[in-house]
Coordinates of C-alpha atoms in Angstrom, one line a residue:
M1 CA -0.1 0.0 -0.1
K2 CA 0.9 3.6 -0.6
N3 CA -0.3 6.4 1.1
L4 CA -2.1 9.0 -0.6
K5 CA -0.5 12.5 -0.8
K6 CA -2.1 15.7 0.0
K7 CA -2.8 18.1 -2.7
K8 CA -0.5 20.9 -2.4
A9 CA 2.7 18.6 -1.3
S10 CA 1.9 16.5 -4.3
A11 CA 1.4 19.5 -6.8
Q12 CA 4.9 20.6 -6.0
N13 CA 6.7 17.3 -6.2
T14 CA 5.0 16.7 -9.3
Q15 CA 6.1 20.1 -10.8
K16 CA 9.7 19.2 -9.3
G17 CA 10.3 15.8 -10.6
S18 CA 8.1 16.0 -13.8
K19 CA 10.3 16.4 -17.0
K20 CA 7.7 15.8 -19.5
R21 CA 4.3 18.1 -19.8
F22 CA 1.3 17.2 -21.5
S23 CA 1.5 18.3 -25.0
V24 CA -1.6 19.1 -27.5
E25 CA 0.5 18.2 -30.2
S26 CA 1.9 15.0 -29.2
D27 CA -1.7 13.5 -28.2
P28 CA -3.1 11.7 -31.3
F29 CA -6.5 12.8 -30.2
F30 CA -5.7 16.7 -31.3
N31 CA -4.8 15.7 -34.8
E32 CA -8.1 15.5 -36.2
D33 CA -9.1 17.7 -39.1
N34 CA -11.2 20.5 -38.1
D35 CA -12.7 20.5 -41.7
L36 CA -14.3 17.3 -41.3
K37 CA -16.7 16.3 -44.7
R38 CA -20.5 16.6 -44.2
R39 CA -21.9 12.9 -44.1
K40 CA -24.8 12.2 -45.8
R41 CA -27.8 11.4 -43.6
F42 CA -29.3 7.8 -43.3
G43 CA -32.7 7.6 -44.9
D44 CA -35.3 9.4 -42.8
D45 CA -33.3 9.8 -39.4
E46 CA -32.5 13.1 -38.6
D47 CA -29.1 14.4 -37.4
I48 CA -28.5 16.1 -34.2
E49 CA -26.9 19.4 -34.5
S50 CA -23.2 19.4 -33.9
S51 CA -21.5 22.1 -32.0
D52 CA -18.5 24.7 -33.4
D53 CA -15.4 22.3 -33.8
S54 CA -12.9 25.5 -33.0
E55 CA -13.7 27.0 -30.0
D56 CA -11.4 28.2 -27.3
I57 CA -9.9 25.7 -25.0
Y58 CA -10.0 26.9 -21.2
G59 CA -6.6 25.9 -19.8
S60 CA -6.4 25.5 -15.8
D61 CA -4.2 27.0 -13.4
D62 CA -1.8 25.1 -11.6
E63 CA -3.5 25.6 -8.3
G64 CA -6.6 24.1 -9.3
V65 CA -9.7 25.7 -7.5
D66 CA -9.1 27.9 -4.4
R67 CA -9.8 26.0 -1.4
N68 CA -10.1 29.4 0.7
E69 CA -13.3 30.7 -1.0
R70 CA -15.2 29.5 1.9
K71 CA -12.9 30.1 4.8
D72 CA -14.9 32.5 6.4
E73 CA -18.0 30.5 6.5
E74 CA -15.9 27.5 8.0
E75 CA -14.4 29.6 10.9
E76 CA -17.8 30.6 11.9
E77 CA -19.5 27.2 12.4
E78 CA -18.1 24.4 14.3
E79 CA -16.5 21.4 12.6
E80 CA -18.5 18.4 12.6
T81 CA -16.2 15.3 13.2
A82 CA -16.4 12.0 10.7
A83 CA -18.0 10.0 13.4
E84 CA -20.8 12.8 14.1
K85 CA -21.5 13.2 10.2
R86 CA -21.4 9.2 9.9
K87 CA -24.0 9.4 12.6
R88 CA -26.2 12.0 11.4
L89 CA -26.5 10.6 8.3
A90 CA -27.5 7.4 9.4
E91 CA -30.0 8.9 11.4
T92 CA -31.4 10.7 8.5
F93 CA -31.2 7.8 6.5
L94 CA -33.2 5.5 8.9
H95 CA -35.7 8.3 9.5
S96 CA -36.2 8.6 5.7
M97 CA -36.6 4.8 5.4
R98 CA -39.2 4.7 8.3
E99 CA -41.5 7.6 6.8
S100 CA -41.4 6.0 3.5
K101 CA -42.9 2.7 5.1
R102 CA -45.2 4.3 7.0
K103 CA -46.8 6.0 4.2
E104 CA -46.9 3.1 2.3
E105 CA -48.8 1.2 5.1
E106 CA -51.2 4.2 5.3
E107 CA -51.9 3.8 1.5
R108 CA -52.2 0.0 1.6
E109 CA -56.0 -1.3 1.8
S110 CA -56.0 -4.1 4.1
G111 CA -58.8 -5.8 6.0
E112 CA -56.3 -6.3 8.9
E113 CA -55.9 -3.9 11.9
Y114 CA -52.9 -3.6 13.9
D115 CA -52.1 -1.2 16.8
R116 CA -49.5 1.5 16.9
E117 CA -47.0 -0.9 18.8
E118 CA -47.4 -3.7 16.2
R119 CA -47.0 -1.5 13.2
E120 CA -43.9 0.2 14.5
A121 CA -41.9 -3.3 15.4
M122 CA -43.2 -4.2 12.1
R123 CA -41.6 -1.6 10.2
D124 CA -38.2 -1.7 12.2
S125 CA -38.0 -5.5 11.2
W126 CA -38.8 -4.6 7.3
M127 CA -36.0 -2.0 7.7
V128 CA -33.2 -4.4 9.2
D129 CA -33.9 -6.9 6.6
M130 CA -33.7 -4.4 3.9
L131 CA -30.5 -3.2 5.2
Q132 CA -28.8 -6.6 5.7
K133 CA -29.9 -7.5 2.2
E134 CA -28.5 -4.3 0.6
Q135 CA -24.9 -4.7 2.9
M136 CA -24.8 -8.5 1.7
E137 CA -25.2 -7.4 -2.2
G138 CA -22.7 -4.7 -1.7
S139 CA -20.0 -6.9 -0.4
G140 CA -21.0 -9.8 -3.2
R141 CA -22.3 -12.1 -0.7
S142 CA -25.7 -11.9 -2.1
R143 CA -26.2 -11.6 -5.7
K144 CA -28.9 -11.5 -8.3
A145 CA -29.3 -14.6 -10.4
I146 CA -30.3 -12.6 -13.6
A147 CA -27.7 -14.4 -16.5
S148 CA -29.2 -17.8 -16.1
R149 CA -32.6 -16.1 -16.9
I150 CA -31.4 -14.5 -20.0
Q151 CA -33.1 -16.0 -23.0
K152 CA -31.1 -16.7 -26.3
P153 CA -31.7 -13.4 -28.1
T154 CA -34.0 -13.0 -31.4
E155 CA -33.5 -9.8 -32.3
G156 CA -30.2 -7.8 -32.4
F157 CA -29.3 -4.0 -31.2
H158 CA -31.5 -1.4 -32.7
L159 CA -30.4 2.7 -33.3
L160 CA -32.2 4.7 -30.8
V161 CA -30.2 8.0 -30.8
K162 CA -28.0 9.0 -34.0
H163 CA -25.0 11.3 -33.3
R164 CA -23.0 13.0 -36.2
Q165 CA -19.5 11.9 -35.1
S166 CA -18.4 9.1 -32.9
V167 CA -20.4 8.6 -29.5
T168 CA -17.9 8.5 -26.7
A169 CA -20.1 7.7 -23.4
V170 CA -23.7 6.7 -22.5
T171 CA -25.1 6.9 -19.1
L172 CA -28.7 6.1 -17.6
S173 CA -30.6 7.8 -14.9
D174 CA -30.9 5.5 -11.7
D175 CA -34.5 4.9 -12.6
D176 CA -33.7 3.7 -16.4
L177 CA -36.1 6.3 -17.7
K178 CA -33.8 8.6 -19.2
G179 CA -30.3 8.2 -20.9
F180 CA -27.6 10.6 -21.6
S181 CA -24.7 10.5 -24.5
S182 CA -22.0 12.5 -25.7
S183 CA -19.7 12.5 -29.1
K184 CA -16.6 14.0 -30.2
D185 CA -18.1 16.9 -32.0
G186 CA -19.3 18.3 -28.3
T187 CA -23.0 17.1 -28.3
I188 CA -24.5 16.2 -25.2
V189 CA -28.1 14.9 -25.4
S190 CA -30.6 13.2 -23.1
W191 CA -33.4 11.0 -24.4
D192 CA -36.3 9.1 -23.5
V193 CA -35.3 5.2 -23.0
D194 CA -38.8 4.4 -24.3
S195 CA -39.2 6.7 -27.4
G196 CA -35.8 8.1 -28.0
K197 CA -37.2 11.4 -28.2
T198 CA -34.1 13.6 -27.6
E199 CA -33.3 17.0 -26.0
K200 CA -29.8 18.8 -26.7
Y201 CA -27.7 20.5 -24.1
A202 CA -26.7 23.7 -25.4
W203 CA -22.9 25.0 -24.4
P204 CA -23.1 28.4 -23.1
T205 CA -21.2 31.5 -24.6
D206 CA -17.2 32.0 -23.6
E207 CA -18.6 34.9 -21.2
A208 CA -21.1 32.5 -19.3
L209 CA -18.2 29.8 -18.9
K210 CA -16.1 32.3 -17.3
S211 CA -18.6 33.4 -15.0
H212 CA -19.0 29.6 -14.1
G213 CA -15.4 28.9 -13.3
A214 CA -13.8 28.2 -16.4
K215 CA -10.1 29.4 -16.8
E216 CA -8.3 31.0 -19.7
P217 CA -6.0 28.8 -22.0
Q218 CA -2.8 28.0 -20.4
G219 CA 0.7 27.2 -22.4
R220 CA 0.4 25.4 -25.5
A221 CA -3.0 24.7 -25.0
T222 CA -5.2 27.5 -27.0
K223 CA -7.6 25.9 -29.2
H224 CA -9.4 23.1 -30.1
S225 CA -13.0 21.5 -30.6
K226 CA -15.4 20.7 -27.5
H227 CA -14.7 16.9 -27.6
V228 CA -16.6 15.4 -24.8
L229 CA -14.9 12.4 -23.6
A230 CA -16.6 11.0 -20.4
L231 CA -20.5 11.6 -19.0
A232 CA -21.8 10.8 -15.3
V233 CA -25.2 11.4 -13.8
S234 CA -25.7 11.6 -10.0
S235 CA -27.9 9.1 -8.3
D236 CA -30.5 11.6 -7.5
G237 CA -30.9 12.6 -11.0
R238 CA -30.0 16.4 -10.2
Y239 CA -26.5 16.7 -12.2
L240 CA -25.2 15.6 -15.2
A241 CA -21.3 15.8 -15.1
S242 CA -19.1 16.1 -18.4
G243 CA -15.4 16.2 -19.3
G244 CA -13.5 16.2 -22.5
L245 CA -10.5 18.0 -24.4
D246 CA -11.1 21.4 -22.5
R247 CA -9.8 20.0 -19.1
H248 CA -12.6 20.8 -17.1
I249 CA -15.5 19.2 -15.5
H250 CA -18.6 20.8 -16.6
L251 CA -21.9 20.6 -14.5
W252 CA -25.2 20.6 -15.6
D253 CA -28.8 20.7 -14.2
V254 CA -30.8 17.8 -15.4
R255 CA -34.0 19.6 -14.9
T256 CA -33.3 22.5 -17.3
R257 CA -30.3 21.4 -18.7
Q258 CA -28.5 24.5 -18.1
H259 CA -24.7 24.9 -17.6
I260 CA -24.4 25.7 -14.0
K261 CA -20.2 25.2 -13.1
A262 CA -17.1 24.7 -14.5
F263 CA -14.6 22.8 -12.5
P264 CA -10.8 23.6 -13.5
G265 CA -7.8 21.9 -12.3
H266 CA -6.8 19.2 -14.3
K267 CA -3.7 20.0 -16.7
G268 CA -5.1 17.3 -19.4
P269 CA -7.9 16.3 -21.1
V270 CA -10.7 14.7 -18.6
S271 CA -11.0 11.1 -19.8
C272 CA -13.5 9.6 -17.2
L273 CA -16.0 10.7 -14.8
T274 CA -18.1 8.7 -12.0
F275 CA -20.3 9.5 -9.1
R276 CA -20.3 7.7 -6.0
Q277 CA -23.7 6.1 -5.5
G278 CA -26.1 7.8 -3.1
S279 CA -24.1 10.7 -2.7
S280 CA -22.9 14.2 -4.6
E281 CA -19.1 13.0 -4.8
L282 CA -17.9 12.8 -8.1
F283 CA -14.4 11.5 -9.2
S284 CA -12.5 12.4 -12.3
G285 CA -9.6 11.1 -14.2
S286 CA -7.3 12.9 -16.6
F287 CA -4.4 12.5 -19.1
D288 CA -2.6 14.7 -16.3
R289 CA -2.0 11.1 -14.4
S290 CA -4.3 12.0 -11.5
I291 CA -7.8 11.5 -10.1
K292 CA -9.8 14.5 -8.5
I293 CA -12.5 14.6 -5.7
W294 CA -15.3 17.0 -5.9
N295 CA -18.4 17.9 -4.1
V296 CA -21.1 18.9 -6.7
E297 CA -23.4 19.9 -4.1
D298 CA -21.1 22.7 -2.6
R299 CA -19.5 23.2 -6.0
A300 CA -16.3 22.5 -4.3
Y301 CA -12.7 20.8 -4.9
V302 CA -11.9 17.9 -2.4
N303 CA -8.8 16.3 -3.3
T304 CA -6.1 14.6 -5.5
L305 CA -5.5 11.3 -5.7
F306 CA -1.8 10.6 -7.3
G307 CA -0.3 7.2 -8.4
H308 CA -0.8 6.5 -12.1
Q309 CA 2.6 7.0 -14.2
S310 CA 0.6 7.6 -17.4
E311 CA -2.6 8.8 -18.7
V312 CA -5.7 7.8 -16.5
L313 CA -8.1 6.0 -19.1
T314 CA -11.3 4.9 -17.1
I315 CA -12.7 5.1 -13.6
D316 CA -15.4 3.2 -11.5
S317 CA -17.1 3.3 -8.1
L318 CA -19.9 1.9 -6.2
R319 CA -21.6 3.3 -2.9
K320 CA -18.3 2.6 -0.4
E321 CA -15.9 5.3 -0.8
R322 CA -13.3 3.4 -3.1
V323 CA -12.3 4.2 -6.6
L324 CA -11.1 1.7 -9.1
T325 CA -9.0 3.3 -12.2
V326 CA -7.0 2.2 -15.2
G327 CA -4.1 4.0 -16.5
R328 CA -2.0 3.2 -19.5
D329 CA 0.9 2.5 -17.0
R330 CA -0.3 -1.1 -17.3
T331 CA -2.0 -1.0 -13.7
M332 CA -5.1 -0.8 -11.8
H333 CA -5.6 1.2 -9.0
L334 CA -8.0 0.8 -5.9
W335 CA -8.0 3.9 -3.9
K336 CA -9.5 3.5 -0.4
V337 CA -10.2 7.1 0.0
P338 CA -10.9 7.3 3.7
E339 CA -8.0 5.5 4.8
E340 CA -5.8 7.6 2.3
S341 CA -4.1 4.3 0.8
Q342 CA -4.3 2.4 -2.6
L343 CA -4.0 -1.0 -4.1
I344 CA -2.1 -1.6 -7.3
F345 CA -2.8 -4.3 -9.7
R346 CA -0.8 -4.8 -12.5
A347 CA -1.7 -6.6 -15.8
P348 CA 0.3 -9.7 -16.7
A349 CA 1.6 -8.9 -20.1
T350 CA -0.4 -6.0 -21.5
S351 CA -1.9 -2.5 -21.3
L352 CA -5.2 -2.3 -19.6
E353 CA -7.9 -0.3 -21.2
C354 CA -10.8 -0.6 -19.1
C355 CA -12.6 -1.5 -15.7
C356 CA -15.6 -1.9 -13.4
F357 CA -16.7 -2.9 -10.1
I358 CA -18.7 -6.2 -9.8
N359 CA -18.8 -5.5 -6.2
N360 CA -16.8 -4.1 -3.4
D361 CA -14.1 -6.9 -3.2
E362 CA -14.3 -7.9 -7.3
F363 CA -13.8 -6.1 -10.5
L364 CA -12.9 -6.8 -14.0
S365 CA -10.5 -5.3 -16.5
G366 CA -10.1 -5.6 -20.5
S367 CA -6.6 -5.4 -22.3
D368 CA -5.7 -4.0 -25.6
D369 CA -4.9 -7.6 -26.4
G370 CA -8.7 -8.7 -26.4
S371 CA -8.5 -10.5 -23.1
I372 CA -10.6 -10.1 -20.0
E373 CA -9.1 -10.2 -16.4
H374 CA -11.5 -11.1 -13.1
W375 CA -9.8 -9.7 -10.2
N376 CA -10.0 -10.2 -6.4
V377 CA -9.0 -7.7 -4.0
T378 CA -7.1 -10.0 -1.8
R379 CA -5.0 -11.0 -4.9
K380 CA -2.6 -9.3 -6.8
K381 CA -3.0 -11.5 -9.9
P382 CA -6.0 -12.2 -11.8
V383 CA -7.9 -14.8 -10.6
H384 CA -9.2 -15.5 -14.2
I385 CA -8.1 -14.4 -17.6
V386 CA -10.5 -14.8 -20.9
K387 CA -8.0 -14.7 -23.7
N388 CA -9.4 -13.6 -27.3
A389 CA -12.9 -12.4 -25.6
H390 CA -13.6 -10.6 -28.8
A391 CA -11.3 -13.0 -31.6
S392 CA -14.4 -13.8 -33.7
L393 CA -18.0 -13.4 -33.8
Q394 CA -20.0 -16.6 -33.1
S395 CA -23.4 -17.0 -34.6
V396 CA -25.9 -16.9 -32.0
G397 CA -28.7 -18.0 -34.1
I398 CA -30.2 -14.5 -34.4
E399 CA -33.3 -14.6 -37.0
Q400 CA -34.2 -11.8 -39.2
S401 CA -36.0 -9.1 -37.7
N402 CA -38.0 -6.6 -39.8
G403 CA -35.3 -6.7 -42.5
A404 CA -32.5 -5.5 -40.0
L405 CA -30.8 -8.7 -39.3
S406 CA -29.9 -11.7 -41.2
N407 CA -26.8 -14.0 -40.5
G408 CA -23.9 -11.4 -40.6
H409 CA -25.5 -8.2 -41.8
M410 CA -26.8 -5.6 -39.1
E411 CA -28.6 -2.5 -38.8
N412 CA -25.6 -0.5 -38.2
G413 CA -23.4 -1.9 -41.3
T414 CA -22.0 -5.0 -42.4
L415 CA -20.3 -7.4 -40.4
N416 CA -17.1 -7.9 -41.9
P417 CA -14.3 -7.3 -39.4
Q418 CA -11.7 -8.7 -41.4
C419 CA -11.7 -5.8 -44.1
H420 CA -10.4 -3.5 -41.5
S421 CA -6.5 -4.2 -40.6
S422 CA -6.4 -2.0 -37.2
S423 CA -5.5 -3.8 -34.2
A424 CA -7.8 -1.6 -32.5
L425 CA -10.7 -3.7 -33.8
S426 CA -9.6 -6.6 -31.0
W427 CA -9.2 -4.1 -28.2
V428 CA -11.6 -4.9 -25.2
S429 CA -12.8 -1.1 -24.8
A430 CA -15.9 -1.3 -22.5
L431 CA -17.0 -3.4 -19.7
T432 CA -19.8 -2.9 -17.8
V433 CA -21.9 -5.0 -15.1
C434 CA -25.3 -5.2 -13.9
R435 CA -25.1 -3.9 -10.5
N436 CA -25.7 -6.8 -7.6
S437 CA -26.1 -9.4 -9.9
D438 CA -24.0 -12.0 -12.3
L439 CA -24.4 -10.5 -15.5
A440 CA -21.6 -8.5 -17.3
A441 CA -20.9 -7.1 -20.6
S442 CA -17.8 -6.7 -22.9
G443 CA -17.6 -4.6 -26.2
A444 CA -14.9 -4.4 -28.8
G445 CA -14.3 -2.9 -32.4
N446 CA -14.8 -6.2 -34.3
G447 CA -18.6 -6.1 -34.3
S448 CA -19.4 -7.8 -31.1
V449 CA -20.8 -7.1 -27.6
Q450 CA -20.0 -10.4 -25.3
L451 CA -22.4 -11.1 -22.4
W452 CA -20.9 -13.0 -19.5
T453 CA -21.9 -15.0 -16.4
I454 CA -20.0 -14.1 -13.2
E455 CA -19.8 -17.1 -11.3
N456 CA -19.8 -17.3 -7.2
E457 CA -16.6 -17.4 -5.3
S458 CA -14.7 -15.3 -7.8
K459 CA -14.2 -18.7 -9.8
G460 CA -14.3 -16.4 -13.0
I461 CA -16.8 -15.7 -15.8
R462 CA -17.9 -17.7 -18.6
P463 CA -19.4 -16.3 -22.3
L464 CA -23.2 -16.4 -22.3
F465 CA -24.2 -15.2 -25.5
E466 CA -22.3 -12.5 -28.3
L467 CA -24.6 -9.7 -29.5
P468 CA -23.5 -8.4 -33.1
V469 CA -23.2 -4.6 -33.5
A470 CA -20.6 -3.0 -36.1
G471 CA -18.5 -0.1 -35.0
F472 CA -16.3 0.5 -31.9
I473 CA -18.2 0.0 -28.8
N474 CA -16.9 3.1 -26.6
S475 CA -19.2 2.6 -23.9
L476 CA -21.9 0.2 -22.3
V477 CA -24.4 0.3 -19.6
F478 CA -27.1 -1.9 -18.2
S479 CA -30.4 -1.0 -16.9
K480 CA -30.8 -1.6 -12.9
S481 CA -33.4 -4.8 -14.1
G482 CA -31.1 -6.1 -16.3
Q483 CA -33.9 -5.6 -18.9
F484 CA -31.8 -3.8 -22.0
L485 CA -28.2 -3.0 -22.5
V486 CA -27.4 0.8 -24.2
A487 CA -24.1 0.8 -26.0
A488 CA -22.1 3.7 -27.5
V489 CA -21.3 3.2 -30.8
G490 CA -18.9 5.1 -33.1
Q491 CA -16.6 5.1 -36.3
E492 CA -13.6 5.6 -34.2
P493 CA -12.3 4.7 -30.7
R494 CA -13.5 7.1 -28.2
L495 CA -9.7 8.3 -26.8
G496 CA -8.2 8.3 -30.5
R497 CA -8.4 7.9 -34.3
W498 CA -6.0 4.8 -34.6
G499 CA -8.8 2.9 -36.2
R500 CA -11.9 3.7 -38.4
I501 CA -14.8 1.7 -39.6
A502 CA -16.5 4.3 -42.1
D503 CA -19.5 2.4 -43.2
V504 CA -21.4 2.3 -39.9
R505 CA -23.2 4.7 -37.7
N506 CA -22.2 6.5 -35.0
G507 CA -25.1 6.2 -32.3
V508 CA -26.7 5.0 -29.0
F509 CA -28.0 1.3 -29.8
V510 CA -30.0 -0.4 -27.2
H511 CA -30.7 -4.3 -27.0
P512 CA -33.8 -5.5 -25.2
L513 CA -32.8 -8.6 -22.8
K514 CA -35.8 -11.1 -22.1
H515 CA -35.8 -13.1 -18.9
S516 CA -37.3 -16.5 -18.6

């Protein structure tokens, strides 16, 4: 374990010891031609408008967010200890649960009569059972058996939302009713899961961005398009966070779709974002090799975590104060935030590309050699490795559905990955797990999304079904119920242009999952 370094000391050490600064010219992502040719529309589908590709970048200052802004307020009020805060939050949670149960009982029509003491006893018993179940699911000791009930697919992915350029991120609200997606052209849209009706997020003016906290360009970073690389939505559905090449985290109000805050501080593109479940705590990863913690409710910077020796690519978190990150330094870090420590897991022989939690003690990672690793927190080596997870597309017996699919042809193009020579096609570029269940999914650029069954007692994963969809799978997310899977598909990989499949659609694709 390594001690996490405080922000100020770490920033100084990084400035002294670093010999190589992040360069816009050295990153392949900045070589994109701004004069992209307009693509033809596909049938009657409507294009989503793209934002300007050549707006100024707002670089960050080296000190990040000024932590003294609320100094006067902090001096006026007595500081709350960590134990007092935990007690207060627990009491608030228990009170809300009791009130919810009481209202449910009042509304329920029942012929039986209970006195007040009996009702309170039943309510407390129900609450204890619910908390025990949640604790067991969070620790992985209790896992919903969904994978065994998934029926053999008879239909494929269908296009729900079309984007003009490659889709880089997709996420769902906690109630699974609304989705959010972003693309390389700076477009951010929300959409209804059932109807696909979209609403666009409008970027504010340069003056408005500055008033919301954005900083002026610094160093060589003076101009680029507003590529969005990452999205995250809070558990309460109030906030949407986005990050990209302008080195800022942008906070949006989901109800009004208005920009409300820009967090500076990162010195490289913001590559990944995640909200801690049930809280307003936001974690961001960047090409500057750091992970930063923010409190979106207070609009405040909290801390910086240092440890990666190269760009941070993917990040994930659950309800517990733990963060999982993957970097180009062939390592995966499990950060234990309260203890200010970290566990480092090194890839056996290749570079890691993505990661996700199964539960607090188990997680998955995907590599650029096409393998998927199953890890346990007690071991420094993978407990199970699936090699060539996306090496070839195996038929799953999908029948033709409304002319969209027919043994090798898909709605999103032609399934013929051999005609593309890029090695990026076999990279495992996206991973997701249906929370508190035994169902996982992975995606690559060779025309497939693979469903996996997670076996108990860390025995590994085994393939379930392979779902064809042409294009690079840049992001995946399950609905909470496991009733459908959403994929962000693009002609190019999320973080670069080292591969391209020109004859596929950029968009959000949905695959229904029928349960027995």
